[in-house]
Coordinates of N, CA and C in Angstrom, one line a residue:
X249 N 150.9 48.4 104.3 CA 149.9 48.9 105.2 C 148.5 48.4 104.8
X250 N 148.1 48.3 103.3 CA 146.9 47.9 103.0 C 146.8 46.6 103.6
X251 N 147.8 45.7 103.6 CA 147.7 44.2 103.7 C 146.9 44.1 104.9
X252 N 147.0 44.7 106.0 CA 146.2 44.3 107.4 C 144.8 45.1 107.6
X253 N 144.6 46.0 106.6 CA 143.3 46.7 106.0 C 142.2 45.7 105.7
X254 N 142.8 44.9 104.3 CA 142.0 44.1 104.0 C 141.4 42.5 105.1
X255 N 142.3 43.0 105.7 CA 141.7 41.4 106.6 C 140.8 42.0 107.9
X256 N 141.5 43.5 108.2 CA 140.6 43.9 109.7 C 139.3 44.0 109.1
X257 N 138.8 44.7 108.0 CA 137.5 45.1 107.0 C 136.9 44.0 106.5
X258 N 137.8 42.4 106.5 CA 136.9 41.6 105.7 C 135.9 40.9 106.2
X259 N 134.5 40.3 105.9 CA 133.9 39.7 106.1 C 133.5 39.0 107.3
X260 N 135.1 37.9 107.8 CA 135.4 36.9 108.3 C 135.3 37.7 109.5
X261 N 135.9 39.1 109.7 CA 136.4 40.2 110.9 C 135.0 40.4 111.5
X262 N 133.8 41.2 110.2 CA 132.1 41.2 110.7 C 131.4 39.6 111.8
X263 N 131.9 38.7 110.9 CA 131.2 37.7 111.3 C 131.7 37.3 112.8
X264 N 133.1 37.9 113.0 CA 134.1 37.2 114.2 C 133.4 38.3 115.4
X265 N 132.8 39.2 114.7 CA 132.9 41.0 116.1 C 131.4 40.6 115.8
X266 N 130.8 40.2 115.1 CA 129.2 40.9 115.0 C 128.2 40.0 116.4
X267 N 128.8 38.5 116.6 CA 128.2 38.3 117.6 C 128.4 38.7 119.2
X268 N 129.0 39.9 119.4 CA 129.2 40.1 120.6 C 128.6 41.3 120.4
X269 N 128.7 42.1 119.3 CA 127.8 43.6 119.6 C 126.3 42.9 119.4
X270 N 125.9 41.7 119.3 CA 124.5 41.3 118.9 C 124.4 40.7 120.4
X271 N 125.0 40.6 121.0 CA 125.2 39.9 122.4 C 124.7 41.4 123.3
X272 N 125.6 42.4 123.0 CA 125.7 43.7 123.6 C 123.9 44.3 123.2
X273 N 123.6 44.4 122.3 CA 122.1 45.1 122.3 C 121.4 43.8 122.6
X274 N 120.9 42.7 123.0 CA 120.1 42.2 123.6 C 120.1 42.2 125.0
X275 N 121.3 42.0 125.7 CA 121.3 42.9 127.1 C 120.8 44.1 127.4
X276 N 120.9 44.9 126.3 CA 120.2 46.2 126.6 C 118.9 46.3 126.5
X277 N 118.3 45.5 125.9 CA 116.9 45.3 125.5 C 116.4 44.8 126.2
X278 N 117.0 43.5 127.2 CA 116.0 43.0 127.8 C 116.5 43.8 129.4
X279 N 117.7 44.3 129.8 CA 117.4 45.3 131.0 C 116.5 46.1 130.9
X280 N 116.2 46.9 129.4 CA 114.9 48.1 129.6 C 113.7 47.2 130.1
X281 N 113.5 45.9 129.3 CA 112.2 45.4 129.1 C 112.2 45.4 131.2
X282 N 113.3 45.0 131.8 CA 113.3 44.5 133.2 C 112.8 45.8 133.3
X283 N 113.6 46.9 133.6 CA 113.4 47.8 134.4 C 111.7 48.8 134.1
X284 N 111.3 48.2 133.1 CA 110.3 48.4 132.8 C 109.1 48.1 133.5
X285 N 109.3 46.4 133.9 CA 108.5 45.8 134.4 C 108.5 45.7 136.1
X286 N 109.9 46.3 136.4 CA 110.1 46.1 137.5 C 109.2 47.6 138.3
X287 N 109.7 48.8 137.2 CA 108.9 50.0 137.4 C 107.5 49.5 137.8
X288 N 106.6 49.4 136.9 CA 105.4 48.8 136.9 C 104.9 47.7 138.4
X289 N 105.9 46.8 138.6 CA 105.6 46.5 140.1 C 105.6 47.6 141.1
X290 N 106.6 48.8 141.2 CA 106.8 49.5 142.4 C 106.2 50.9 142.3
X291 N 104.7 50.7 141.2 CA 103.8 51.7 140.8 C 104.1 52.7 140.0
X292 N 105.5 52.4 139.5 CA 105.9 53.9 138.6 C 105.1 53.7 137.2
X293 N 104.4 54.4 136.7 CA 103.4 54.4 135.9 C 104.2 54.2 134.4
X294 N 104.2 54.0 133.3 CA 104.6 53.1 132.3 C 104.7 55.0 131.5
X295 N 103.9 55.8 131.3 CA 104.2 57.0 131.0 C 105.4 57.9 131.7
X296 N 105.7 57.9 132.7 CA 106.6 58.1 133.3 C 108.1 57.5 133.1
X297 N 108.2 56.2 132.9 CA 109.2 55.7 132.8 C 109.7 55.8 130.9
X298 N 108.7 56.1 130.3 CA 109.0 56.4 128.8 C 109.9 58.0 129.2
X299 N 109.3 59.0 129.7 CA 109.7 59.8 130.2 C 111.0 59.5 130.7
X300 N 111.4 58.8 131.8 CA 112.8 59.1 132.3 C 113.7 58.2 131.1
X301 N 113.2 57.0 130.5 CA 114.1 56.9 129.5 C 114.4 57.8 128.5
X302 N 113.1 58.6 128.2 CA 113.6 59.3 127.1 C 114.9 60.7 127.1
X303 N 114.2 61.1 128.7 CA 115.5 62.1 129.0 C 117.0 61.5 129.2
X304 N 117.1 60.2 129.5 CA 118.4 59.4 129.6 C 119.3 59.0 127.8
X305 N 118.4 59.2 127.0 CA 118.4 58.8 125.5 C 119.0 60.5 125.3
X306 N 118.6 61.4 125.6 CA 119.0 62.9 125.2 C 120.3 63.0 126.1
X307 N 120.1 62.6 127.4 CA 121.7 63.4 127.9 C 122.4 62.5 127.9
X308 N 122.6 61.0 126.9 CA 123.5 60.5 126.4 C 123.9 60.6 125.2
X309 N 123.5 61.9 124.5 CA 123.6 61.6 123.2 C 125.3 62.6 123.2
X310 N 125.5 63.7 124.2 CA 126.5 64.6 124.4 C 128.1 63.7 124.4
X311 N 127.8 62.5 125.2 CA 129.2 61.7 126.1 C 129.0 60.9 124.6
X312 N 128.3 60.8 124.1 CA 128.5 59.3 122.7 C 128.9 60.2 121.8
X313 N 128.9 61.7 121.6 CA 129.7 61.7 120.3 C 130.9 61.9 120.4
X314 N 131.5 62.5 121.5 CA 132.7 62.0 121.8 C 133.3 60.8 121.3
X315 N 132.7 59.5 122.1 CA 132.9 58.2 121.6 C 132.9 58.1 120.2
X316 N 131.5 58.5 119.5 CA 132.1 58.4 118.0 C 133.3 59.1 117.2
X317 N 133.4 60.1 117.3 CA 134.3 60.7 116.5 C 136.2 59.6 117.1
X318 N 136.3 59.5 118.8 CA 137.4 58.6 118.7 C 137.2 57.4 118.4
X319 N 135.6 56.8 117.9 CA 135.9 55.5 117.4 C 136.1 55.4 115.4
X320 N 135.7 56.8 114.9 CA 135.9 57.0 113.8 C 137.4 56.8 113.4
X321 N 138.6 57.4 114.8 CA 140.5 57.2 114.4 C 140.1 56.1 114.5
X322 N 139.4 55.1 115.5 CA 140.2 53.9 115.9 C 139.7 53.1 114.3
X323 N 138.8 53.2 113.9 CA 138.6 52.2 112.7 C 139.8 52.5 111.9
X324 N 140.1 53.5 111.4 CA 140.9 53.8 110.2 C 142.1 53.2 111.0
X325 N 142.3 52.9 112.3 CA 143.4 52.3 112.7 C 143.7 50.4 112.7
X326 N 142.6 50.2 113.4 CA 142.3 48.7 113.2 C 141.0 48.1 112.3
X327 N 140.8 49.1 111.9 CA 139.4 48.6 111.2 C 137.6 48.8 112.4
X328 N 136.9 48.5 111.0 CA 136.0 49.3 111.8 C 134.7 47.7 112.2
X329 N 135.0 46.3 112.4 CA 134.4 45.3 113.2 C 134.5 45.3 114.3
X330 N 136.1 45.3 114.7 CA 137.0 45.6 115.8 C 136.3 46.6 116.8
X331 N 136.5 47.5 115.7 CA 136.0 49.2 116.7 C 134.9 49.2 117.1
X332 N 133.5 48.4 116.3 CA 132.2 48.4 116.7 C 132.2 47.7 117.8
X333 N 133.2 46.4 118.2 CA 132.7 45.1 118.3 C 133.7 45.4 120.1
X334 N 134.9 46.8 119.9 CA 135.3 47.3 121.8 C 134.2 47.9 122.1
X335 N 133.7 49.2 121.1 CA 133.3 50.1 121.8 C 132.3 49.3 122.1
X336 N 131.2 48.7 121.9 CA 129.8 48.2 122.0 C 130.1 47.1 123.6
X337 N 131.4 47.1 123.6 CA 131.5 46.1 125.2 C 132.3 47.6 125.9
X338 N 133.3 47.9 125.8 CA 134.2 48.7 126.8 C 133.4 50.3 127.0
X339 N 133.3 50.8 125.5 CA 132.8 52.7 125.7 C 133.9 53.3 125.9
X340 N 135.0 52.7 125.8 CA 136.3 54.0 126.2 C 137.2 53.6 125.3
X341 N 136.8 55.0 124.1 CA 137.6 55.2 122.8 C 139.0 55.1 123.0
X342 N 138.5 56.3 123.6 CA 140.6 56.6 124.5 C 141.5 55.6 124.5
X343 N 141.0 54.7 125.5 CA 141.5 53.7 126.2 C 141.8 52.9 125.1
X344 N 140.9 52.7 124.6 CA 141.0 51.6 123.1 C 142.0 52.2 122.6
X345 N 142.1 53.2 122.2 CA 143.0 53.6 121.0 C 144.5 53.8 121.5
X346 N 144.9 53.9 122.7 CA 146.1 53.9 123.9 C 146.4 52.4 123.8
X347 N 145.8 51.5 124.5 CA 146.4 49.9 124.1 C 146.7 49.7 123.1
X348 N 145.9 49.9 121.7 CA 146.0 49.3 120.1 C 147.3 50.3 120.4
X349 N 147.7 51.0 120.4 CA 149.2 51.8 120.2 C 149.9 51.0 121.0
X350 N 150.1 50.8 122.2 CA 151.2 49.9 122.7 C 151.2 48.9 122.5
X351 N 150.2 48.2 121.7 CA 150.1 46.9 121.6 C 151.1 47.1 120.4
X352 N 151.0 48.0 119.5 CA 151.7 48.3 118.5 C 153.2 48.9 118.2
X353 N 153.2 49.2 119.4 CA 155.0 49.4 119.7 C 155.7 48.5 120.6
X354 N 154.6 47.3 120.9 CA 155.2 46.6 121.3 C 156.4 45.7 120.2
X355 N 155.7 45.8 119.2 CA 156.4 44.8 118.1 C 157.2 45.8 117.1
X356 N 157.4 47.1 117.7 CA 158.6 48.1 116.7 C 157.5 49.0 115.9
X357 N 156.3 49.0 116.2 CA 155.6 49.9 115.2 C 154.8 51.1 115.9
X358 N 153.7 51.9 115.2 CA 153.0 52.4 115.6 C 151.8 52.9 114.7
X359 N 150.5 53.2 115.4 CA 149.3 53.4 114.6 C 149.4 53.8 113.3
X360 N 149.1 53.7 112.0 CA 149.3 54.4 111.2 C 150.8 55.0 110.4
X361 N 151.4 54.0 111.0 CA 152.9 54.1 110.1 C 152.9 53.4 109.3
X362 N 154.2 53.3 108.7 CA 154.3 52.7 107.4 C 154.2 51.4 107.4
X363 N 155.0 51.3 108.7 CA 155.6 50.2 109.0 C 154.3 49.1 109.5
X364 N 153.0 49.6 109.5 CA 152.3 49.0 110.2 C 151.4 47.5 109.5
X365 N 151.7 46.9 109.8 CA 151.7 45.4 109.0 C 150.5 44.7 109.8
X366 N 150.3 43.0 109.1 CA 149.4 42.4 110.2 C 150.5 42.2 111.5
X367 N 151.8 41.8 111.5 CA 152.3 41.6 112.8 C 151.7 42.8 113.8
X368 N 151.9 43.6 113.5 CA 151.8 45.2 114.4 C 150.3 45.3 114.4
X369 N 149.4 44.9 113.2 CA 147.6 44.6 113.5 C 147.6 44.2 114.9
X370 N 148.2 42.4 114.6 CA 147.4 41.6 115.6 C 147.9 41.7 117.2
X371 N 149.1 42.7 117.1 CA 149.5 43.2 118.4 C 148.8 44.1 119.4
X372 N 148.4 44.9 118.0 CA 147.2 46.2 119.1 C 146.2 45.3 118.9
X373 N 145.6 43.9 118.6 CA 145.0 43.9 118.7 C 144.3 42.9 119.9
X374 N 145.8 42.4 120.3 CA 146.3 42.0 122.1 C 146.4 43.4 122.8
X375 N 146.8 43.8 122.6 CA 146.9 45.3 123.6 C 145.5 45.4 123.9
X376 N 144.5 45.4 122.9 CA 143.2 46.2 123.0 C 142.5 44.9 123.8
X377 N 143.2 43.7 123.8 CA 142.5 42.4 124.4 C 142.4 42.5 126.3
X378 N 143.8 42.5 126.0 CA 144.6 42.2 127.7 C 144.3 43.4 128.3
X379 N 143.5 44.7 127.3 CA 142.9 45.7 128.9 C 142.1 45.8 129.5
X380 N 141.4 44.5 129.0 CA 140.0 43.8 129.6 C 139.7 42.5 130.8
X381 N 141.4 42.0 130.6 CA 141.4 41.3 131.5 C 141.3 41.4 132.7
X382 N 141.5 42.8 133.7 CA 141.8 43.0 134.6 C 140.4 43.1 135.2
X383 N 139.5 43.1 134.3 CA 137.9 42.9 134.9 C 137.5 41.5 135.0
X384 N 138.0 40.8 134.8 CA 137.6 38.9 135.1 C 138.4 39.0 136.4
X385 N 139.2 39.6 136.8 CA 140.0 39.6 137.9 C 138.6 40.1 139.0
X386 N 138.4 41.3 138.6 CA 137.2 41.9 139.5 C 136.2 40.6 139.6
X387 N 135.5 40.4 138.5 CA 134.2 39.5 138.3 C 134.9 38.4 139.5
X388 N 135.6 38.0 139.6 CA 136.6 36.6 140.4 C 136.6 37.4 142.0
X389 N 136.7 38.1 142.3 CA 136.9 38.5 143.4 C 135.7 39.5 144.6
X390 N 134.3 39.6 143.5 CA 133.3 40.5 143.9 C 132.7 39.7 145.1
X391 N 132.9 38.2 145.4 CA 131.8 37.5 146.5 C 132.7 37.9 147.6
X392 N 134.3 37.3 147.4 CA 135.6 37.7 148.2 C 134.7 39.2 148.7
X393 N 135.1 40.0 148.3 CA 134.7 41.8 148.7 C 133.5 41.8 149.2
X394 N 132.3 41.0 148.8 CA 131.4 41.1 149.8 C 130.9 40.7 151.4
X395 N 132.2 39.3 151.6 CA 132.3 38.7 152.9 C 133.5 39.9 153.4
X396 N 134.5 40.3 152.9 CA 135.4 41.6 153.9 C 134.8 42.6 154.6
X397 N 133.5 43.3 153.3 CA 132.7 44.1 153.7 C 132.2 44.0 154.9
X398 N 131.4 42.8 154.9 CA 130.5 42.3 156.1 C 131.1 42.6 157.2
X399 N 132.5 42.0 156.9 CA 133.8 41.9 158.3 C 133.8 43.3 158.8
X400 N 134.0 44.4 157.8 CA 134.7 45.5 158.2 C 133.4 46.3 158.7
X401 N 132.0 46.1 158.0 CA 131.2 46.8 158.8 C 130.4 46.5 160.2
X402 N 131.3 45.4 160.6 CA 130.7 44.7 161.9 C 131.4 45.2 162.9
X403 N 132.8 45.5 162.4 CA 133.9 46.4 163.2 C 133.5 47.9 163.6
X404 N 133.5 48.4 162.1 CA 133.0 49.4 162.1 C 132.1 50.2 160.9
X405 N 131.0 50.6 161.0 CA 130.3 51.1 159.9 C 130.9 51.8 159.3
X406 N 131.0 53.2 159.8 CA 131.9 53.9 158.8 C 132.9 54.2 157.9
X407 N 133.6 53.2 158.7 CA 135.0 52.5 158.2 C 134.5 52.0 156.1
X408 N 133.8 51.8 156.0 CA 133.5 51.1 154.5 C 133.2 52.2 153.8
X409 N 132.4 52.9 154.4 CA 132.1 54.7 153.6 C 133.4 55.2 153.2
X410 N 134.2 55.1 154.3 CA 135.4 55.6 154.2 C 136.6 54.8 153.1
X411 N 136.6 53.4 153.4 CA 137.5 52.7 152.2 C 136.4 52.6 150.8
X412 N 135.3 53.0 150.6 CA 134.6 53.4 149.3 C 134.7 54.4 148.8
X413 N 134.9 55.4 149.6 CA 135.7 56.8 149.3 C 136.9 56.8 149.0
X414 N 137.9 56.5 149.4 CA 138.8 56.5 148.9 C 139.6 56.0 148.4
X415 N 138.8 54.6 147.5 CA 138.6 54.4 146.6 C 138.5 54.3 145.3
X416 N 137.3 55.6 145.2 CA 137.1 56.4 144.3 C 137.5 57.7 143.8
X417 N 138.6 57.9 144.9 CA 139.6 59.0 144.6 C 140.8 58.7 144.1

């Protein structure tokens, strides 16, 4: 069990995860810097907008410990590059920690067994890959959804309220 410990924790693992969470906070940095500047064009005053971010910084701090405490299982499960390197793209511990387990019984094992080896590592660590795919699917099909839209609200407007709605149910 230590054997796939030492490879998820080593070095090689930081260097492999660190440029995508370094990817992940410069996006964030430069949307505030936008929405900043964008505020500033449409007169919202630069005091104010410290303001709504700051209240956005406090009622996120409730939904993120959640996240941490299940990204604290997921390290001790695949290590903790890995863990920084979902949560900092996906945010859904859960989720993360449900694929790394099927990924992991895909090959006869499970989180935290005995039995749990690099074969059974690098499995959850396809599981935790391939539940990401299904958003390149979206990203591939968003221009597609924008000309249907068009169609369906030319037919009928409320018709789209309606397939948005139910939807999201």
């Amino acid at each position: 069990m230590s054997d796939y410990l030492s490879i998820a924790n080593s070095p090689i693992m930081w260097l492999s995860c660190f440029p995508l969470v370094l990817l992940v906070l410069c996006q964030a940095v430069l949307y505030t810097r936008r929405a900043f500047a964008t505020a500033v064009k449409m007169g919202i005053s630069k005091s104010d907008c410290v303001k709504a971010f700051r209240a956005g910084m406090i009622s996120a701090i409730g939904p993120s410990v959640a996240v941490f405490i299940m990204m604290v299982g997921l390290m001790s499960a695949v290590g903790s590059p890995v863990s920084w390197m979902r949560l900092s793209v996906m945010g859904a511990a859960a989720g993360e920690m449900i694929n790394a387990g099927l990924g992991a019984q895909a090959v006869g094992s499970a989180l935290g067994a005995a039995d749990f080896g690099i074969r059974a590592y690098a499995a959850a660590l396809w599981g935790m890959s391939l539940f990401s795919v299904a958003w390149i699917v979206v990203l591939v099909f968003i221009p597609q959804m924008n000309k249907v839209q068009v169609k369906v609200e030319k037919y009928d407007k409320n018709l789209m309220t309606l397939i948005s709605t139910a939807s999201m149910l």
